[in-house]
Amino acid sequence: MLRRQDVGHRVVVRRIVGVSQERTLYSDALGELVALTETDLTIATEKGTLRVPLHEVHRAKRVPPARRPPAADVIALELAANEAWPAPIQSHLGSWILRAAGNWTGRANSALAVGDPDRTLEAAIDGVVEWYAAHGQRPLINAPMPLAAPVNAALDARGWTARPLTLVQTATIAPLFVTIPGRTDLPPVEMADTPGDDWYAMVAEHKGTLPPTATRILTGVPEVVFAHVRDTDGSLLAVGRGAVTGPGRWLGVSLLQTAPAARRRGIAQQVMRGLAQWATQRGSTRAYLQVEERNTAAVALYGRIGFSTHHTYLTREAP
C-alpha cells in the first residue's frame, strides 16, 4: 500500500470498479500521486485527475518514474520563474525563498521549497509558518514534484491541504513561429513596454481586481513585454505577457487571455508567436508557462502549440 512519502511519485493503482457474474472487476490507473488522506488518494493521470476511495483500492505501489528532467534543471527553471514573477517582499531560509505580495497570486505568496533550507525539514516548515505569521499571511509552500516529495509528505502529516495541481510546461521556441495553416486574416500582435489600462482590465476579468502590488510584479522585470491584439474597432481581442529571465534565458509566458468572442480563431497562438519572436531577439530559445492541470481547454491549446509538461507543483496551505 502507498504511504505519505510516496506523494509526488509515479504510482500504479488497481481499483475495484464492480462485480460481474460473481467476479470482481478491476481497473488500473497510472500517474503521479498528488494526495493521500485517511479516506482516499488522488493521482494525476494523462486523462486528468482521479480520486479513488481507499476502500476501492485493491493494490497500489510506486513504479519507476517516467523520464524526468534532472533535479538541477527543475530548480533552475523554478528560479527563473521566480525572477519572472517577483514578489516585492522576499527572504531566504537556506535555499528556500519566502515570498509575500499581499496575497495576490499563490506564486508570489508562497515559500518556494527548492534546494537545502539549511536546517531540518521540520524546522524549515516551522520557519515558514513563523515568517508568514509575521507578515500577516496564511503560510503557503510551493512544492515542485517529485523534487519536493519529502516536503509534501511532511506537510501531509501536519494536515496541510493542497491547491489544484499545476503543470509547468516547456517548449522550444522555434516551432512557435509556425504559421497557422490557411490563416492570413489574423490581426497583428503589438508589443508594449508597459501595459495599458485596457490590458489591465482584460487581465482583471480573470485575476480579479489588480492591487498596486500586482503592477509591481507584472512590471518589475528588466526584460518584460506586454502583447496585445486589437480588432478593427480598437477593442482588445487578446493579451499576453512575456519575460526573459535566468541564466538559461527562459521566456516565461503568462496571462495569455482571449476575449470570449475571439476564441477559437487562432489569436492566442498569434500572441504566442509574437512573444516568441520578441524573446528570440533577446537570446531565448526555450519557453515555459504554468497552467492548472484541471484547466483542460488551456492544456489542450498549449499541447497543440507544442508545450509539454516539464514538472509539476502543488501549492500547500497551512491548516
Short mmCIF file of C-alpha atoms in Angstrom, two decimals:
data_model
loop_
_atom_site.label_atom_id
_atom_site.label_comp_id
_atom_site.label_asym_id
_atom_site.label_seq_id
_atom_site.Cartn_x
_atom_site.Cartn_y
_atom_site.Cartn_z
CA MET A 1 0.00 0.00 0.00
CA LEU A 2 1.09 3.55 -0.55
CA ARG A 3 2.42 5.83 2.18
CA ARG A 4 2.67 9.59 2.55
CA GLN A 5 6.28 9.59 1.38
CA ASP A 6 5.02 8.29 -1.97
CA VAL A 7 3.25 11.60 -2.66
CA GLY A 8 4.85 13.25 -5.67
CA HIS A 9 5.95 9.94 -7.20
CA ARG A 10 4.62 7.86 -10.08
CA VAL A 11 2.32 5.07 -8.93
CA VAL A 12 0.01 2.43 -10.31
CA VAL A 13 -3.32 1.77 -8.61
CA ARG A 14 -5.53 -1.25 -9.21
CA ARG A 15 -9.04 -0.40 -8.04
CA ILE A 16 -12.28 -2.31 -7.75
CA VAL A 17 -14.84 -0.97 -10.24
CA GLY A 18 -17.63 -3.52 -9.90
CA VAL A 19 -18.75 -7.13 -9.90
CA SER A 20 -19.93 -9.20 -12.87
CA GLN A 21 -21.18 -12.76 -12.60
CA GLU A 22 -19.70 -13.02 -9.13
CA ARG A 23 -16.31 -11.89 -10.42
CA THR A 24 -14.65 -8.71 -9.16
CA LEU A 25 -13.78 -6.23 -11.92
CA TYR A 26 -10.64 -4.12 -11.72
CA SER A 27 -9.24 -1.09 -13.48
CA ASP A 28 -5.63 0.15 -13.40
CA ALA A 29 -4.60 3.79 -13.24
CA LEU A 30 -1.07 5.10 -13.75
CA GLY A 31 0.01 8.59 -12.76
CA GLU A 32 1.56 10.87 -10.17
CA LEU A 33 0.29 10.60 -6.60
CA VAL A 34 -0.70 14.14 -5.62
CA ALA A 35 -2.59 13.50 -2.38
CA LEU A 36 -3.12 10.73 0.17
CA THR A 37 -5.55 11.03 3.06
CA GLU A 38 -7.11 8.63 5.53
CA THR A 39 -10.05 8.11 3.17
CA ASP A 40 -8.81 8.41 -0.41
CA LEU A 41 -5.91 9.01 -2.76
CA THR A 42 -5.63 11.29 -5.79
CA ILE A 43 -3.43 10.71 -8.81
CA ALA A 44 -2.78 12.90 -11.85
CA THR A 45 -3.10 10.71 -14.95
CA GLU A 46 -2.75 11.58 -18.63
CA LYS A 47 -6.56 11.73 -18.80
CA GLY A 48 -6.95 14.02 -15.78
CA THR A 49 -7.06 13.90 -12.01
CA LEU A 50 -8.56 10.76 -10.47
CA ARG A 51 -9.70 10.42 -6.85
CA VAL A 52 -10.01 6.85 -5.55
CA PRO A 53 -11.57 5.98 -2.17
CA LEU A 54 -9.18 3.75 -0.26
CA HIS A 55 -11.83 1.07 0.22
CA GLU A 56 -11.85 0.64 -3.59
CA VAL A 57 -8.09 0.15 -3.81
CA HIS A 58 -7.11 -3.48 -4.37
CA ARG A 59 -3.38 -2.88 -4.82
CA ALA A 60 -1.18 0.17 -5.23
CA LYS A 61 2.55 0.66 -5.49
CA ARG A 62 5.20 3.12 -6.56
CA VAL A 63 6.67 2.49 -10.01
CA PRO A 64 9.81 3.82 -11.74
CA PRO A 65 9.35 7.39 -12.87
CA ALA A 66 8.84 8.34 -16.46
CA ARG A 67 11.75 10.21 -17.99
CA ARG A 68 12.10 13.31 -15.86
CA PRO A 69 14.41 16.30 -16.01
CA PRO A 70 17.34 16.32 -13.56
CA ALA A 71 16.69 18.00 -10.23
CA ALA A 72 19.13 20.78 -11.17
CA ASP A 73 17.03 21.60 -14.25
CA VAL A 74 13.84 21.77 -12.19
CA ILE A 75 15.48 24.11 -9.70
CA ALA A 76 16.91 26.33 -12.46
CA LEU A 77 13.52 26.66 -14.12
CA GLU A 78 11.75 27.37 -10.83
CA LEU A 79 14.27 30.10 -10.03
CA ALA A 80 13.84 31.63 -13.48
CA ALA A 81 10.07 31.59 -12.93
CA ASN A 82 10.54 33.29 -9.58
CA GLU A 83 12.53 36.08 -11.28
CA ALA A 84 9.76 36.46 -13.85
CA TRP A 85 7.07 36.88 -11.17
CA PRO A 86 8.95 38.85 -8.49
CA ALA A 87 7.25 39.19 -5.13
CA PRO A 88 8.05 42.61 -3.63
CA ILE A 89 8.94 41.02 -0.28
CA GLN A 90 11.41 38.13 -0.38
CA SER A 91 13.60 36.43 2.19
CA HIS A 92 15.62 33.22 2.33
CA LEU A 93 15.53 30.15 4.54
CA GLY A 94 18.69 28.47 3.34
CA SER A 95 17.94 27.98 -0.36
CA TRP A 96 14.18 28.21 0.12
CA ILE A 97 12.67 31.53 -0.99
CA LEU A 98 9.97 33.12 1.17
CA ARG A 99 7.70 35.43 -0.84
CA ALA A 100 4.90 37.83 0.07
CA ALA A 101 2.82 40.12 -2.12
CA GLY A 102 -0.32 40.98 -0.21
CA ASN A 103 -1.98 37.68 -1.19
CA TRP A 104 -2.12 38.49 -4.92
CA THR A 105 -1.49 35.11 -6.64
CA GLY A 106 -0.21 31.98 -4.98
CA ARG A 107 3.14 32.10 -6.77
CA ALA A 108 4.06 35.43 -5.21
CA ASN A 109 2.83 34.48 -1.72
CA SER A 110 4.32 31.04 -1.14
CA ALA A 111 7.65 29.67 0.03
CA LEU A 112 9.48 28.09 -2.89
CA ALA A 113 10.80 24.81 -1.46
CA VAL A 114 13.77 24.07 -3.69
CA GLY A 115 17.30 23.32 -2.54
CA ASP A 116 18.53 22.96 1.03
CA PRO A 117 16.74 25.00 3.73
CA ASP A 118 19.90 24.67 5.87
CA ARG A 119 18.05 23.04 8.78
CA THR A 120 15.87 20.01 9.38
CA LEU A 121 12.72 19.77 7.30
CA GLU A 122 10.51 20.14 10.37
CA ALA A 123 12.44 23.26 11.45
CA ALA A 124 12.16 24.67 7.92
CA ILE A 125 8.38 24.28 7.92
CA ASP A 126 8.24 25.93 11.35
CA GLY A 127 10.33 28.78 9.95
CA VAL A 128 7.91 29.25 7.05
CA VAL A 129 4.95 29.37 9.44
CA GLU A 130 6.67 31.96 11.63
CA TRP A 131 7.68 34.15 8.68
CA TYR A 132 4.20 34.31 7.19
CA ALA A 133 2.66 34.92 10.59
CA ALA A 134 4.98 37.92 10.96
CA HIS A 135 3.69 39.21 7.61
CA GLY A 136 0.04 38.63 8.49
CA GLN A 137 -0.50 35.96 5.84
CA ARG A 138 -1.55 32.34 5.80
CA PRO A 139 1.51 30.12 5.24
CA LEU A 140 1.80 28.62 1.76
CA ILE A 141 4.52 26.38 0.36
CA ASN A 142 5.15 25.79 -3.34
CA ALA A 143 6.40 22.21 -3.63
CA PRO A 144 7.71 21.09 -7.07
CA MET A 145 7.28 17.37 -7.62
CA PRO A 146 8.82 14.87 -7.30
CA LEU A 147 11.72 17.04 -6.15
CA ALA A 148 9.86 18.13 -3.01
CA ALA A 149 8.19 14.79 -2.26
CA PRO A 150 9.67 14.73 1.28
CA VAL A 151 8.26 18.22 1.85
CA ASN A 152 4.82 17.10 0.69
CA ALA A 153 4.93 14.06 2.96
CA ALA A 154 5.85 16.22 5.97
CA LEU A 155 3.07 18.68 5.15
CA ASP A 156 0.56 15.83 4.83
CA ALA A 157 1.50 14.73 8.34
CA ARG A 158 0.78 18.26 9.59
CA GLY A 159 -2.61 18.42 7.89
CA TRP A 160 -1.72 20.94 5.18
CA THR A 161 -4.12 20.94 2.24
CA ALA A 162 -3.24 21.24 -1.44
CA ARG A 163 -4.48 23.53 -4.16
CA PRO A 164 -5.08 22.03 -7.64
CA LEU A 165 -2.05 20.53 -9.34
CA THR A 166 -0.13 22.95 -11.57
CA LEU A 167 1.75 21.83 -14.68
CA VAL A 168 4.99 23.60 -15.57
CA GLN A 169 5.16 23.15 -19.33
CA THR A 170 8.02 23.92 -21.69
CA ALA A 171 8.61 24.19 -25.43
CA THR A 172 11.39 25.01 -27.84
CA ILE A 173 10.71 28.49 -29.16
CA ALA A 174 11.44 27.89 -32.86
CA PRO A 175 8.29 25.79 -33.56
CA LEU A 176 6.14 28.52 -32.01
CA PHE A 177 6.82 30.61 -35.11
CA VAL A 178 4.89 28.20 -37.33
CA THR A 179 2.07 29.98 -39.14
CA ILE A 180 -1.43 28.64 -38.65
CA PRO A 181 -2.28 26.75 -41.86
CA GLY A 182 -4.66 28.63 -44.14
CA ARG A 183 -4.86 31.70 -41.90
CA THR A 184 -3.79 35.02 -43.41
CA ASP A 185 -6.51 37.17 -41.84
CA LEU A 186 -5.24 37.32 -38.27
CA PRO A 187 -4.63 40.82 -36.89
CA PRO A 188 -1.06 41.74 -35.95
CA VAL A 189 0.38 41.40 -32.45
CA GLU A 190 1.52 44.67 -30.91
CA MET A 191 4.16 44.90 -28.19
CA ALA A 192 4.47 47.45 -25.41
CA ASP A 193 6.98 48.05 -22.62
CA THR A 194 4.15 48.86 -20.22
CA PRO A 195 0.55 47.61 -20.17
CA GLY A 196 -2.32 49.95 -21.00
CA ASP A 197 -5.47 50.39 -18.95
CA ASP A 198 -7.49 48.07 -21.19
CA TRP A 199 -4.72 45.44 -20.98
CA TYR A 200 -5.01 45.54 -17.19
CA ALA A 201 -8.82 45.43 -17.48
CA MET A 202 -8.76 42.23 -19.54
CA VAL A 203 -6.39 40.57 -17.06
CA ALA A 204 -8.59 41.68 -14.16
CA GLU A 205 -11.50 39.79 -15.71
CA HIS A 206 -9.54 36.62 -14.99
CA LYS A 207 -7.41 37.56 -11.97
CA GLY A 208 -9.80 39.90 -10.18
CA THR A 209 -9.06 43.47 -9.16
CA LEU A 210 -5.37 44.21 -9.54
CA PRO A 211 -3.84 45.88 -6.46
CA PRO A 212 -0.73 48.08 -6.68
CA THR A 213 1.30 45.00 -5.76
CA ALA A 214 0.16 43.35 -8.99
CA THR A 215 1.56 46.20 -11.04
CA ARG A 216 4.89 45.86 -9.25
CA ILE A 217 5.01 42.14 -10.02
CA LEU A 218 3.98 42.46 -13.65
CA THR A 219 6.34 45.31 -14.50
CA GLY A 220 9.20 44.57 -12.09
CA VAL A 221 11.32 42.52 -14.51
CA PRO A 222 14.15 44.09 -16.57
CA GLU A 223 13.18 42.22 -19.75
CA VAL A 224 9.40 42.12 -19.94
CA VAL A 225 6.88 42.80 -22.69
CA PHE A 226 3.11 43.14 -22.88
CA ALA A 227 1.47 41.82 -26.02
CA HIS A 228 -1.98 42.66 -27.31
CA VAL A 229 -4.12 42.13 -30.39
CA ARG A 230 -6.83 44.61 -31.35
CA ASP A 231 -9.90 44.32 -33.52
CA THR A 232 -10.55 46.79 -36.33
CA ASP A 233 -12.62 48.92 -33.94
CA GLY A 234 -9.71 49.15 -31.50
CA SER A 235 -11.13 46.78 -28.87
CA LEU A 236 -8.85 44.18 -27.34
CA LEU A 237 -9.08 40.64 -28.66
CA ALA A 238 -6.22 39.09 -26.69
CA VAL A 239 -3.34 39.88 -24.35
CA GLY A 240 -0.25 38.14 -23.04
CA ARG A 241 2.88 38.82 -21.04
CA GLY A 242 6.42 37.62 -21.67
CA ALA A 243 9.53 37.86 -19.51
CA VAL A 244 13.05 36.60 -20.20
CA THR A 245 14.88 35.56 -17.03
CA GLY A 246 17.50 33.23 -15.61
CA PRO A 247 20.92 32.11 -16.88
CA GLY A 248 19.05 29.87 -19.34
CA ARG A 249 17.28 32.89 -20.87
CA TRP A 250 13.87 31.31 -20.40
CA LEU A 251 10.82 33.02 -21.93
CA GLY A 252 8.09 32.92 -19.29
CA VAL A 253 4.62 33.25 -20.80
CA SER A 254 1.80 34.35 -18.54
CA LEU A 255 -1.65 35.93 -18.61
CA LEU A 256 -2.40 34.69 -22.12
CA GLN A 257 -6.04 35.60 -22.43
CA THR A 258 -8.53 35.93 -25.29
CA ALA A 259 -11.84 37.76 -25.31
CA PRO A 260 -14.76 35.25 -25.37
CA ALA A 261 -15.97 36.41 -28.80
CA ALA A 262 -12.48 35.97 -30.29
CA ARG A 263 -11.76 32.42 -29.14
CA ARG A 264 -11.09 29.50 -31.48
CA ARG A 265 -9.73 31.83 -34.16
CA GLY A 266 -6.02 31.18 -33.61
CA ILE A 267 -5.44 34.53 -31.92
CA ALA A 268 -3.87 33.03 -28.80
CA GLN A 269 -1.33 31.25 -31.00
CA GLN A 270 -0.76 34.56 -32.78
CA VAL A 271 0.10 36.19 -29.43
CA MET A 272 2.43 33.31 -28.59
CA ARG A 273 4.17 33.77 -31.93
CA GLY A 274 4.72 37.46 -31.18
CA LEU A 275 6.16 36.71 -27.74
CA ALA A 276 8.44 34.05 -29.24
CA GLN A 277 9.81 36.50 -31.80
CA TRP A 278 10.42 39.12 -29.11
CA ALA A 279 12.22 36.59 -26.88
CA THR A 280 14.35 35.21 -29.73
CA GLN A 281 15.70 38.69 -30.33
CA ARG A 282 16.90 38.59 -26.72
CA GLY A 283 18.70 35.27 -26.97
CA SER A 284 15.95 32.98 -25.69
CA THR A 285 15.49 29.51 -27.18
CA ARG A 286 13.08 27.92 -24.70
CA ALA A 287 9.73 28.93 -23.23
CA TYR A 288 7.69 27.85 -20.22
CA LEU A 289 4.27 28.50 -18.77
CA GLN A 290 2.30 27.37 -15.73
CA VAL A 291 -1.24 26.06 -16.02
CA GLU A 292 -3.57 24.22 -13.67
CA GLU A 293 -3.95 20.59 -14.67
CA ARG A 294 -7.76 20.87 -14.34
CA ASN A 295 -7.86 23.65 -16.99
CA THR A 296 -8.23 21.10 -19.75
CA ALA A 297 -9.03 23.64 -22.51
CA ALA A 298 -5.82 25.58 -21.88
CA VAL A 299 -3.74 22.41 -21.53
CA ALA A 300 -5.09 21.20 -24.89
CA LEU A 301 -4.30 24.55 -26.53
CA TYR A 302 -0.74 24.58 -25.23
CA GLY A 303 -0.29 20.99 -26.36
CA ARG A 304 -1.31 21.92 -29.90
CA ILE A 305 1.18 24.79 -29.88
CA GLY A 306 4.00 22.49 -28.79
CA PHE A 307 4.19 22.61 -24.98
CA SER A 308 4.61 19.52 -22.81
CA THR A 309 4.90 19.04 -19.05
CA HIS A 310 8.41 19.52 -17.65
CA HIS A 311 7.40 19.01 -13.99
CA THR A 312 4.51 19.80 -11.67
CA TYR A 313 3.98 21.53 -8.37
CA LEU A 314 1.48 21.72 -5.54
CA THR A 315 0.75 24.85 -3.55
CA ARG A 316 0.22 23.68 0.01
CA GLU A 317 -1.85 25.60 2.57
CA ALA A 318 -1.41 25.50 6.32
CA PRO A 319 -4.48 24.35 8.29
#
